[in-house]
CSV table of C-alpha atoms in Angstrom, one decimal:
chain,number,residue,atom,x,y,z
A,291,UNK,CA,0.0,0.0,0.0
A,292,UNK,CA,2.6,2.5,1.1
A,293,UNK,CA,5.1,1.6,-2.1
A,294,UNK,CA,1.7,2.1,-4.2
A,295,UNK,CA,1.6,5.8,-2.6
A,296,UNK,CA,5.2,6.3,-3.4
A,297,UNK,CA,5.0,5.1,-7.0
A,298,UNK,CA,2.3,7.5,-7.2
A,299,UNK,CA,3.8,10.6,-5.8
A,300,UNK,CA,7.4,9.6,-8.2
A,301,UNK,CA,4.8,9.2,-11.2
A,302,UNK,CA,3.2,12.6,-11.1
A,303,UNK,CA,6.5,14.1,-10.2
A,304,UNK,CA,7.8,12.8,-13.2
A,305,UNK,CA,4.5,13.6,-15.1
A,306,UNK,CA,4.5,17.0,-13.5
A,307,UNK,CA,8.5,18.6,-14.0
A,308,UNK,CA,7.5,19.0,-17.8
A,309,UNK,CA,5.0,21.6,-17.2
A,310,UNK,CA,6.6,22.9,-14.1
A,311,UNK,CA,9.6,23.4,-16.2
A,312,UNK,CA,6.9,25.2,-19.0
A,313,UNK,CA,5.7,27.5,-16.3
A,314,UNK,CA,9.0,28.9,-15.3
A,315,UNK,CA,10.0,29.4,-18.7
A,316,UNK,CA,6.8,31.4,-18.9
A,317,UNK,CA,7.2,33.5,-15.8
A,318,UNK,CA,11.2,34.2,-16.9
A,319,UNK,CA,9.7,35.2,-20.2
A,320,UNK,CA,7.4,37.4,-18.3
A,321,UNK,CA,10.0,38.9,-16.7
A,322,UNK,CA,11.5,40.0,-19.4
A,323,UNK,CA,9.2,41.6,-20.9
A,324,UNK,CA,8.2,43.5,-18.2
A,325,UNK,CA,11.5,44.6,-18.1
A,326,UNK,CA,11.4,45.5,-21.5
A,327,UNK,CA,9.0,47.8,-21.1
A,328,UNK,CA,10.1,49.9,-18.1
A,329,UNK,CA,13.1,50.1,-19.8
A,330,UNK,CA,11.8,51.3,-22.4
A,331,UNK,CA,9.8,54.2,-20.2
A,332,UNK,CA,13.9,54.7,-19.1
A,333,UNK,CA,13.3,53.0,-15.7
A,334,UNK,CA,16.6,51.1,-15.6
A,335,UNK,CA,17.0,49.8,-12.2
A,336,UNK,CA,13.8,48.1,-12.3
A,337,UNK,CA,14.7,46.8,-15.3
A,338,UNK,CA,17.5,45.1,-14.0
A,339,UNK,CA,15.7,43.8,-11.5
A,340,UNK,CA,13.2,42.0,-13.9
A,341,UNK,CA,16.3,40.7,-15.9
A,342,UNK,CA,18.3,39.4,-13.0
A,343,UNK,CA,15.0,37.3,-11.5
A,344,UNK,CA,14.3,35.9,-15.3
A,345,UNK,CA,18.1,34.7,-15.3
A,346,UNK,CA,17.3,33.4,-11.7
A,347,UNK,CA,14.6,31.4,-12.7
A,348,UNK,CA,15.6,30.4,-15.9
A,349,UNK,CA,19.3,30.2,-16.1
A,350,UNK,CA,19.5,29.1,-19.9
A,351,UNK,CA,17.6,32.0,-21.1
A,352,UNK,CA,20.0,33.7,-23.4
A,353,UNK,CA,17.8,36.9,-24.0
A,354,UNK,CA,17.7,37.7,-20.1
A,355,UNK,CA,21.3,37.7,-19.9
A,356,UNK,CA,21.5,39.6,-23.1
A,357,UNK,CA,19.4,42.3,-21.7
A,358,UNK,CA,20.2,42.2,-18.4
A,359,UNK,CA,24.0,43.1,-20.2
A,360,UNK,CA,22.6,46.6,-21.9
A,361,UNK,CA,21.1,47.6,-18.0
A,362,UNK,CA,24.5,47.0,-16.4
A,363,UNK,CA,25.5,49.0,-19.6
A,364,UNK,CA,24.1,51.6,-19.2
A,365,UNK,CA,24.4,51.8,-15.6
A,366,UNK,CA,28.1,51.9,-16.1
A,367,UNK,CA,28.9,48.6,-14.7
A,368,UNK,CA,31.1,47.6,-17.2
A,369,UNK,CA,32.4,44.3,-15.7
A,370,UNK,CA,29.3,42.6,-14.9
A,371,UNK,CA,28.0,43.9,-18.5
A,372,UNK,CA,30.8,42.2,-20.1
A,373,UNK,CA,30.0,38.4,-18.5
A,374,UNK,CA,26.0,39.1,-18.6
A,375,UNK,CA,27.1,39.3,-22.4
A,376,UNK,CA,29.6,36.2,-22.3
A,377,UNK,CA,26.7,34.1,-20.8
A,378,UNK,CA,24.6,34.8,-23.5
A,379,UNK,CA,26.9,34.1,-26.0
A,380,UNK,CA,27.7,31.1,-24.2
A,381,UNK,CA,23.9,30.0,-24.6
A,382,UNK,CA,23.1,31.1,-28.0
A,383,UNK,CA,26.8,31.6,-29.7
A,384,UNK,CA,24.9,31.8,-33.0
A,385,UNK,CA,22.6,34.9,-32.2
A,386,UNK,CA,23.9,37.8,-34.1
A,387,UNK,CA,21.7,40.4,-31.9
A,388,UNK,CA,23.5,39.1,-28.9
A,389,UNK,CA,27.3,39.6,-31.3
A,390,UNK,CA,26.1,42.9,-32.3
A,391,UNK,CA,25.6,44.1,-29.2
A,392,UNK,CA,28.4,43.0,-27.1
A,393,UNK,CA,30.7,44.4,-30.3
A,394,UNK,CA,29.5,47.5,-29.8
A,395,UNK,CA,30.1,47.1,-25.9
A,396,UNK,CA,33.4,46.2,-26.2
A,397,UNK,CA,34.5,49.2,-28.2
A,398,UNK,CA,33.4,51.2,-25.6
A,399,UNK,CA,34.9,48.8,-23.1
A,400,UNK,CA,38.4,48.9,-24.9
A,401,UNK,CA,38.2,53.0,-25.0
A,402,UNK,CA,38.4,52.6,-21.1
A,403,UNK,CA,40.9,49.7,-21.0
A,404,UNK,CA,43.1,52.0,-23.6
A,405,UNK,CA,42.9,55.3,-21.0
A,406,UNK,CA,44.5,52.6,-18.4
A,407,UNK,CA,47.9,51.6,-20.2
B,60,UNK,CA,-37.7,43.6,-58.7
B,61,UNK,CA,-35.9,45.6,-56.2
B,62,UNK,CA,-36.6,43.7,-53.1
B,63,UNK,CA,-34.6,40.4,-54.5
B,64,UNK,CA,-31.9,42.3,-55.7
B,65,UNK,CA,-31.4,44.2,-52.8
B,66,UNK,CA,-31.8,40.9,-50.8
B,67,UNK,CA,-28.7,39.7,-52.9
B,68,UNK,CA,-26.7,42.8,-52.7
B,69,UNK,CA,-26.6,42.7,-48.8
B,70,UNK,CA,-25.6,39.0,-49.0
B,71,UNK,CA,-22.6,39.5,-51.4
B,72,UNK,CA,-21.7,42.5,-48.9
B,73,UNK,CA,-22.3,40.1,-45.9
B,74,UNK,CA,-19.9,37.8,-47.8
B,75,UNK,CA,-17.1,40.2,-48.0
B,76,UNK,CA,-17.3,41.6,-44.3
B,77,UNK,CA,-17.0,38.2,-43.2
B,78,UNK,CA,-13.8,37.6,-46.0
B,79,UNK,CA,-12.2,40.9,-44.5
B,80,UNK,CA,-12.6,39.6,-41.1
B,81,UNK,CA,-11.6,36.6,-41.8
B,82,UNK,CA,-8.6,37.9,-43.1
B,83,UNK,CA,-8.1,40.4,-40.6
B,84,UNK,CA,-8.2,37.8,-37.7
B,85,UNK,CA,-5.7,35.6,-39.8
B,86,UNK,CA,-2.9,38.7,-39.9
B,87,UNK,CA,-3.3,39.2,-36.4
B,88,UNK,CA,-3.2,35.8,-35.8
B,89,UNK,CA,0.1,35.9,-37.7
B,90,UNK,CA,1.2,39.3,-36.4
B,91,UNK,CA,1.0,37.6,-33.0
B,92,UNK,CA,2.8,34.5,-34.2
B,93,UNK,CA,6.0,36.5,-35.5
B,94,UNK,CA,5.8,39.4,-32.8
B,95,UNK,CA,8.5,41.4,-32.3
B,96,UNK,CA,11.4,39.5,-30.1
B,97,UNK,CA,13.7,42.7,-30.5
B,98,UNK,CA,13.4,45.8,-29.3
B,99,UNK,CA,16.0,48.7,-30.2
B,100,UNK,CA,16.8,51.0,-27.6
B,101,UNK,CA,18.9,53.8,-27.0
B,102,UNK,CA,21.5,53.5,-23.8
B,103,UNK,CA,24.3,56.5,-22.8
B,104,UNK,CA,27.2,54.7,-21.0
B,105,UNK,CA,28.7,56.5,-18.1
B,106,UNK,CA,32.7,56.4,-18.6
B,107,UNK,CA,34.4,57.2,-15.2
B,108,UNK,CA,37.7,59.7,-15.5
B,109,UNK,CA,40.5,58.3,-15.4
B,110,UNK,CA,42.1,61.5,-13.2
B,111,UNK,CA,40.4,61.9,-9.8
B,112,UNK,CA,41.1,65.7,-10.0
B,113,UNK,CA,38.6,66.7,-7.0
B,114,UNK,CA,41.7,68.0,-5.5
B,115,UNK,CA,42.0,70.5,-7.8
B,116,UNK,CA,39.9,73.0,-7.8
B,117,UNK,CA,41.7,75.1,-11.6
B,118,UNK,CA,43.4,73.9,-14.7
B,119,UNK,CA,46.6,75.3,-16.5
B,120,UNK,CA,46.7,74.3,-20.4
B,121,UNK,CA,50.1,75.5,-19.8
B,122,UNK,CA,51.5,74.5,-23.4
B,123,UNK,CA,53.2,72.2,-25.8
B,124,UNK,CA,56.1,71.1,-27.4
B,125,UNK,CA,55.0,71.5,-31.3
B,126,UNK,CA,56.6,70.4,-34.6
B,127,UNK,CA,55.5,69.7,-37.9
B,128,UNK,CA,54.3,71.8,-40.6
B,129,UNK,CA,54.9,75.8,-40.6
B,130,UNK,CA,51.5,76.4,-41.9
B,131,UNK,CA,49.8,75.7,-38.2
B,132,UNK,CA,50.9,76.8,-35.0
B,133,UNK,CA,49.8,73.8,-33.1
B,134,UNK,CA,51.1,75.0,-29.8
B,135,UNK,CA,48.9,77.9,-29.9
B,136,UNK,CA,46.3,76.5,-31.8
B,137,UNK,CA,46.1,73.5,-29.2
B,138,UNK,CA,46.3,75.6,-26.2
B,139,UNK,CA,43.7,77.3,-27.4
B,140,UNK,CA,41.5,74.8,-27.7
B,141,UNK,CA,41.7,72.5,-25.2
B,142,UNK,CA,41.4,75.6,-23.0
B,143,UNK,CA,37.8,76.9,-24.8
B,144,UNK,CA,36.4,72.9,-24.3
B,145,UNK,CA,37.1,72.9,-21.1
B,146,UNK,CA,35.8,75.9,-20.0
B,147,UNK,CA,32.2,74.6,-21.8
B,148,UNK,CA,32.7,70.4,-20.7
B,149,UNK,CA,34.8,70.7,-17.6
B,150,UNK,CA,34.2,71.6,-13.6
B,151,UNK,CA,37.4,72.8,-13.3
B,152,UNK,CA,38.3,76.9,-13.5
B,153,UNK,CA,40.7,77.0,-16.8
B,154,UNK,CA,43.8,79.7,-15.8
B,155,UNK,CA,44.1,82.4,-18.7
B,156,UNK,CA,48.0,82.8,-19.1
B,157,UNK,CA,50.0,83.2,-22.0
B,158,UNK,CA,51.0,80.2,-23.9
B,159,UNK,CA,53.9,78.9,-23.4
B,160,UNK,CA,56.8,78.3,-25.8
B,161,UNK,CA,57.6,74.8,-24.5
B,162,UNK,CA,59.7,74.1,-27.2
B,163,UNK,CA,62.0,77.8,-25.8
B,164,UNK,CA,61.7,75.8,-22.3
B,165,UNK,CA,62.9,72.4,-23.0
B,166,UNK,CA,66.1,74.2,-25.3
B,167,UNK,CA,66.8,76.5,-22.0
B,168,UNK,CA,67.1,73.3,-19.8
B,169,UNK,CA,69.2,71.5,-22.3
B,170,UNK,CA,71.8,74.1,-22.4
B,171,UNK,CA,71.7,74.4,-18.4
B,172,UNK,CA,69.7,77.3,-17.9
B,173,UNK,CA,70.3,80.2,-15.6
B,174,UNK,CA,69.3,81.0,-11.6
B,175,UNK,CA,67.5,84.0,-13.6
B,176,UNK,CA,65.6,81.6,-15.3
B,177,UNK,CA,65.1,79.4,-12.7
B,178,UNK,CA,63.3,82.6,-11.2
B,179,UNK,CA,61.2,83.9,-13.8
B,180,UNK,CA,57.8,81.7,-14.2
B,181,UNK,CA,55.2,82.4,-16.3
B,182,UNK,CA,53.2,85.4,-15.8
B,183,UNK,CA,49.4,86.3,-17.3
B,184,UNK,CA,50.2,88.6,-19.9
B,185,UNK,CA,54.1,88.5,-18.9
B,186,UNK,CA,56.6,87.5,-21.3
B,187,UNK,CA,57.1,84.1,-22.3
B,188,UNK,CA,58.6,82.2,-19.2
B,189,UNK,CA,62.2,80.6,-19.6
B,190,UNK,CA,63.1,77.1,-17.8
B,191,UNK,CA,65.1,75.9,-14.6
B,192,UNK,CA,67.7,73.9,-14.8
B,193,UNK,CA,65.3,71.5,-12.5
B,194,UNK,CA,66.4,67.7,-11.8
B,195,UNK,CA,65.0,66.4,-15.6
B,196,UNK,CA,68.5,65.8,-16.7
B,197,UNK,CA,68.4,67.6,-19.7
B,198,UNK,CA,71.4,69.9,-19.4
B,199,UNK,CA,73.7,69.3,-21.9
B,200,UNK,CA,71.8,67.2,-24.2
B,201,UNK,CA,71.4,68.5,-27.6
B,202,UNK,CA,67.7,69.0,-28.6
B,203,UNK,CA,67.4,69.2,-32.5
B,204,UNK,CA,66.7,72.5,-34.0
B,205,UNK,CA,63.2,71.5,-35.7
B,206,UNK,CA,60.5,69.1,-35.0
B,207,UNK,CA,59.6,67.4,-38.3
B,208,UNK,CA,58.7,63.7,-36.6
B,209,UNK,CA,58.4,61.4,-33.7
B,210,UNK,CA,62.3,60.9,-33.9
B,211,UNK,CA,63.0,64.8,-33.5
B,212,UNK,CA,60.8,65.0,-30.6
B,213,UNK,CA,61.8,62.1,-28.2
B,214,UNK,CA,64.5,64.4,-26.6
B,215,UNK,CA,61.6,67.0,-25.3
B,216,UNK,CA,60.1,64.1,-23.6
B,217,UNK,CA,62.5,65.0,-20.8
B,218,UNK,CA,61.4,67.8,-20.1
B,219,UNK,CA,58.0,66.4,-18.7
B,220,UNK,CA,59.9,64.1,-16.0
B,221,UNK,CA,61.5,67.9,-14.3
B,222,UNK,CA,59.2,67.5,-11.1
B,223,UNK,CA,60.8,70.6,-9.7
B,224,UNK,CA,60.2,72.7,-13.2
B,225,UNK,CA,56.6,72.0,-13.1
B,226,UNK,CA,56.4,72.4,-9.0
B,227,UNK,CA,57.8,75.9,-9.3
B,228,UNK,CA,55.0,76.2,-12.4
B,229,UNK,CA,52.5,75.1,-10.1
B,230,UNK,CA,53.5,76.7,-6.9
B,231,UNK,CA,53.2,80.1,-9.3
B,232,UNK,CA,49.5,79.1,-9.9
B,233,UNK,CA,48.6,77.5,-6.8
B,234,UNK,CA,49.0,74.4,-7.6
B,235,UNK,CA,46.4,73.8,-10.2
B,236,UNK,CA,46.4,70.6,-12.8
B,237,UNK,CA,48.6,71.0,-15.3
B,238,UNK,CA,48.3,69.9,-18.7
B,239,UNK,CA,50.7,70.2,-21.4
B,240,UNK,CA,52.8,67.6,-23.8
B,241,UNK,CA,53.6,67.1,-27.2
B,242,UNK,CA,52.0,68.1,-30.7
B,243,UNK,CA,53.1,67.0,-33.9
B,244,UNK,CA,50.8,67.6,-37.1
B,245,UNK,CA,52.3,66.8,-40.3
B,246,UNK,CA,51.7,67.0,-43.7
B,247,UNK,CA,51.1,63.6,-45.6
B,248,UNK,CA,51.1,62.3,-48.9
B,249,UNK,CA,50.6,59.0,-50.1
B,250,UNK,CA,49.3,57.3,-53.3
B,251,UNK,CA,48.0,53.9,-54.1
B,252,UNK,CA,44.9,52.3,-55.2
B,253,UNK,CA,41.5,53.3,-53.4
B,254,UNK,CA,37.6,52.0,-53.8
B,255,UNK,CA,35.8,54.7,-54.9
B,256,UNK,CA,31.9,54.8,-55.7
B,257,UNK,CA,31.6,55.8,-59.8
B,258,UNK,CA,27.9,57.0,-61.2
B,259,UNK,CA,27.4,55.4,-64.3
B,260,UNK,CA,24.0,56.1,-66.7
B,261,UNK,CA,23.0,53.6,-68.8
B,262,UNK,CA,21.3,54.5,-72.6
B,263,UNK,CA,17.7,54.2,-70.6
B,264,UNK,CA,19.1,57.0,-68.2
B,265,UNK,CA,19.5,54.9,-65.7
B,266,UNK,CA,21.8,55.8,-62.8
B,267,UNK,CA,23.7,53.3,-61.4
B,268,UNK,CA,26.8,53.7,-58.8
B,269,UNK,CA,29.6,51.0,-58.7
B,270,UNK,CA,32.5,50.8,-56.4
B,271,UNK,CA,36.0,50.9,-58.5
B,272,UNK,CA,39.3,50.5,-57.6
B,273,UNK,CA,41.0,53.4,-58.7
B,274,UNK,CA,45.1,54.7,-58.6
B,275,UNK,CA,44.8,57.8,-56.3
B,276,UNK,CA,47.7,60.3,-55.5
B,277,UNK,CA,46.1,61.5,-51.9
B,278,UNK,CA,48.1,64.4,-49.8
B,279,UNK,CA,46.8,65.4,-46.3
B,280,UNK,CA,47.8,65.8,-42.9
B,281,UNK,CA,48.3,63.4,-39.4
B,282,UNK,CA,48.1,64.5,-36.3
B,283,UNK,CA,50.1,63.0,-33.1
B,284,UNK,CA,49.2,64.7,-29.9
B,285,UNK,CA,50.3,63.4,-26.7
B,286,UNK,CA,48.6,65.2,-23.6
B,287,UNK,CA,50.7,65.4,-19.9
B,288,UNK,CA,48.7,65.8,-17.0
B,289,UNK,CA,50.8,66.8,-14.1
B,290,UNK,CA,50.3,67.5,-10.7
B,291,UNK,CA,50.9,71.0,-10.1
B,292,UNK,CA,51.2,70.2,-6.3
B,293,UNK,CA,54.0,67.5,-6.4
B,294,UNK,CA,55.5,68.6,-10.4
B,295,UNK,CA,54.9,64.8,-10.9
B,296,UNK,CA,53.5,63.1,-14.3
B,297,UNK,CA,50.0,61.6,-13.0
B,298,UNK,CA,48.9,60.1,-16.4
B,299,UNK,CA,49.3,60.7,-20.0
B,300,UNK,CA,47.8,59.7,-23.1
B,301,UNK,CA,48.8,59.8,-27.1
B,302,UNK,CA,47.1,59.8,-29.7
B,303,UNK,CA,47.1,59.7,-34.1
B,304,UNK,CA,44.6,60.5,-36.7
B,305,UNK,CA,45.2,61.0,-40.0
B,306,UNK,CA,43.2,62.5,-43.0
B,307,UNK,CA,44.0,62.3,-46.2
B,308,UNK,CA,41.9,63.7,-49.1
B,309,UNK,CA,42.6,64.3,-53.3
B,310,UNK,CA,45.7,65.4,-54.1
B,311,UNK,CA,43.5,68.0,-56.7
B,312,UNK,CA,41.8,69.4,-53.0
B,313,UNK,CA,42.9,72.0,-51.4
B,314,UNK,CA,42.2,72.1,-48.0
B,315,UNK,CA,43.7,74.7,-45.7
B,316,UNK,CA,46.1,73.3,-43.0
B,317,UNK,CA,44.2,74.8,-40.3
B,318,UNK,CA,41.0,73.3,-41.1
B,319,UNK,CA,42.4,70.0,-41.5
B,320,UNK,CA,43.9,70.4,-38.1
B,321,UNK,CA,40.4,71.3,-36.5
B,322,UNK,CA,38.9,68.3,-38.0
B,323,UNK,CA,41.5,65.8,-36.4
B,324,UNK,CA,41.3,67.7,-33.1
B,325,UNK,CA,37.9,67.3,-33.4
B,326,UNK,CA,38.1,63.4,-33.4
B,327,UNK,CA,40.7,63.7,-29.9
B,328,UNK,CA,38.8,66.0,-28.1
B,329,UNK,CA,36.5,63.5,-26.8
B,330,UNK,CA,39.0,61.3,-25.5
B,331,UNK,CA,41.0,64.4,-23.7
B,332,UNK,CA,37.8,65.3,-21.9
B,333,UNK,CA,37.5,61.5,-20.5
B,334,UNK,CA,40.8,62.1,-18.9
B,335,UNK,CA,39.6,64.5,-16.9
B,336,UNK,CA,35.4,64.1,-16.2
B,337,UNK,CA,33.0,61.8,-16.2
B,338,UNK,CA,31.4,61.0,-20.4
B,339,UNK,CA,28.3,59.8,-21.3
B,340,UNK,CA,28.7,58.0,-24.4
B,341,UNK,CA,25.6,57.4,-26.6
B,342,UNK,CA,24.4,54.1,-28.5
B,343,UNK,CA,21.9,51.6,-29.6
B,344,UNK,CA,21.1,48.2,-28.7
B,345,UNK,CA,18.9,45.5,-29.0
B,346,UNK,CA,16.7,44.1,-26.3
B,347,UNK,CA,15.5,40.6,-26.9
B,348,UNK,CA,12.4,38.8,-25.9
């Protein structure tokens, strides 16, 4: 009787991680967007904040860290922008939004290594 | 006999309402299939000086050591400059004194100088301030008589490393920042081949622009500053920075020395001001859904 129970719990654990899995996806995407769009209304810090709980929840979700890059960008925290980028390269190495943008950070990111020699 | 046709007209128009939103709802159905992922957005990145210079309160462009063409006076013409942009782009109070001749300076120090010298500093509307002999260790060495490249102007690099020269400059100005260096902006002329965009009409009148590699004889100008910023407190070197930029244009064109100059400065300035306060530089990127 008890193993019975046991099986059962295992089984719809098992049945259950797939959509569990689904639904953090989702709220990480939702994240995003939200953050998208207080960035967009220049609210920065709160857009951060939205990007750094997506890459919490889902860390495999390239776009978070891609975004969450340009915030620490333009907040002038250069260092964490850089690996924010890295780990979005590192998940999608083929996304030529994600190259684009972390070119254009690195020249900027080279002007201030260059003003250190 | 109009009753049934009517009847028919408002089907066919029933029809087509019902085609249009059926079409509608399909492209938004496929609008919201493809929606946007990306999302361009402007961003300004803060750059942090590389000088702290809160303990400075003024600024002395004081001057530079300038070679090249004779068609510019690039000591003055620098000076000049760097003293109007930061006036407009920096906290600091910019000191109006004469420029200096550094190039007078460094040849005074190389030949050992005088106590008078030593004495005389330089003076806001005074005449142009000679050198110490200072502890560069300079004297003696023989400084070439013009400036026409790098090679001629590697000896008047001394002339930066005489702490007690630029204490007693700053001591005279209470201790402000100093800023002065090296200028050289020289004329260039190369030739070779270049890709060039060619308008070409065909016998419709058709315009069409193709890119052709064409033998160029190109003259212009290349400019090699190298800015000092010392501590007027101390006389010490706290950081410096050097630069080139070139531009080069048809060897038919004319284009005044001067105006060439302005143009590279233009490109530099930038990068001076990041020395000294905190930039905001402006871009585009793409947020991703």
């Amino acid at each position: 009787m008890k193993a019975t129970a046991i099986a059962i719990v295992a089984c719809a654990g098992v049945l259950s991680a797939p959509s569990l899995f689904a639904d953090a996806k989702k709220d990480a995407k939702s994240q995003v967007e939200f953050g998208i769009s207080v960035a967009q209304r220049g609210l920065w810090r709160e857009a951060i904040y939205r990007w750094e709980k997506a890459t919490e929840i889902d860390p495999t979700y390239a776009a978070a860290y891609n975004d969450l890059a340009i915030g620490y960008e333009h907040e002038g925290q250069l260092d964490k922008a850089r690996k924010a980028y890295e780990k979005a390269l590192e998940l999608d190495p083929n996304n030529s939004q994600v190259r684009q943008n972390y070119e254009l950070f690195k020249e900027i990111n080279d002007r201030t290594a260059q003003k250190e020699k | 006999m109009i009753g049934p046709l009517r009847k028919k007209s408002s089907a066919a128009s029933g029809a087509r309402r019902l085609a249009l939103a059926c079409a509608a709802a399909a492209l938004a159905a496929f609008a919201a299939a493809c929606g946007t992922d990306y999302f361009e957005i402007p961003i300004e990145t803060p750059i942090q000086p590389k000088l702290d210079v809160s303990p400075f309160q003024r600024v002395l462009v004081y001057g530079f050591v300038a070679g090249g063409t004779d068609d510019v006076d690039a000591n003055q013409e620098t000076v000049r400059l760097l003293r109007s942009q930061l006036r407009t782009k920096s906290s600091l109070r910019v000191i109006d004194a004469d420029v200096v001749p550094l190039i007078d300076v460094a040849r005074d120090q190389s030949q050992g100088g005088s106590s008078e010298d030593s004495s005389a500093g330089p003076r806001e509307g005074g005449p142009p301030p000679r050198a110490s002999n200072g502890n560069g260790g300079s004297q003696g060495v023989a400084l070439p008589a013009t400036i026409k490249d790098e090679k001629d102007l590697e000896p008047y690099e001394r002339l930066f490393a005489n702490t007690a020269y630029w204490k007693r400059i700053g001591e005279e100005f209470q201790n402000p920042l100093i800023v002065t260096g090296t200028v050289l902006f020289m004329s260039r002329s190369t030739s070779g081949f270049v890709q060039r965009d060619q308008e070409t009409f065909d016998n419709l009148g058709r315009r069409r622009v193709m890119p052709m590699r064409t033998y160029m004889e190109r003259k212009g100008f290349v400019l090699r500053p190298k800015f000092v910023f010392i501590d007027g407190r101390t006389g010490a070197t706290m950081y410096s920075e050097s630069y080139r930029e070139e531009i080069l244009y048809n060897a038919q064109q004319n284009t005044p020395a001067l105006s060439s100059y302005f143009e590279l400065m233009d490109r530099l300035v930038p990068n001076f001001l990041s020395a000294l306060s905190s930039q905001k530089i402006r871009g585009t990127r793409v947020l991703l859904k």
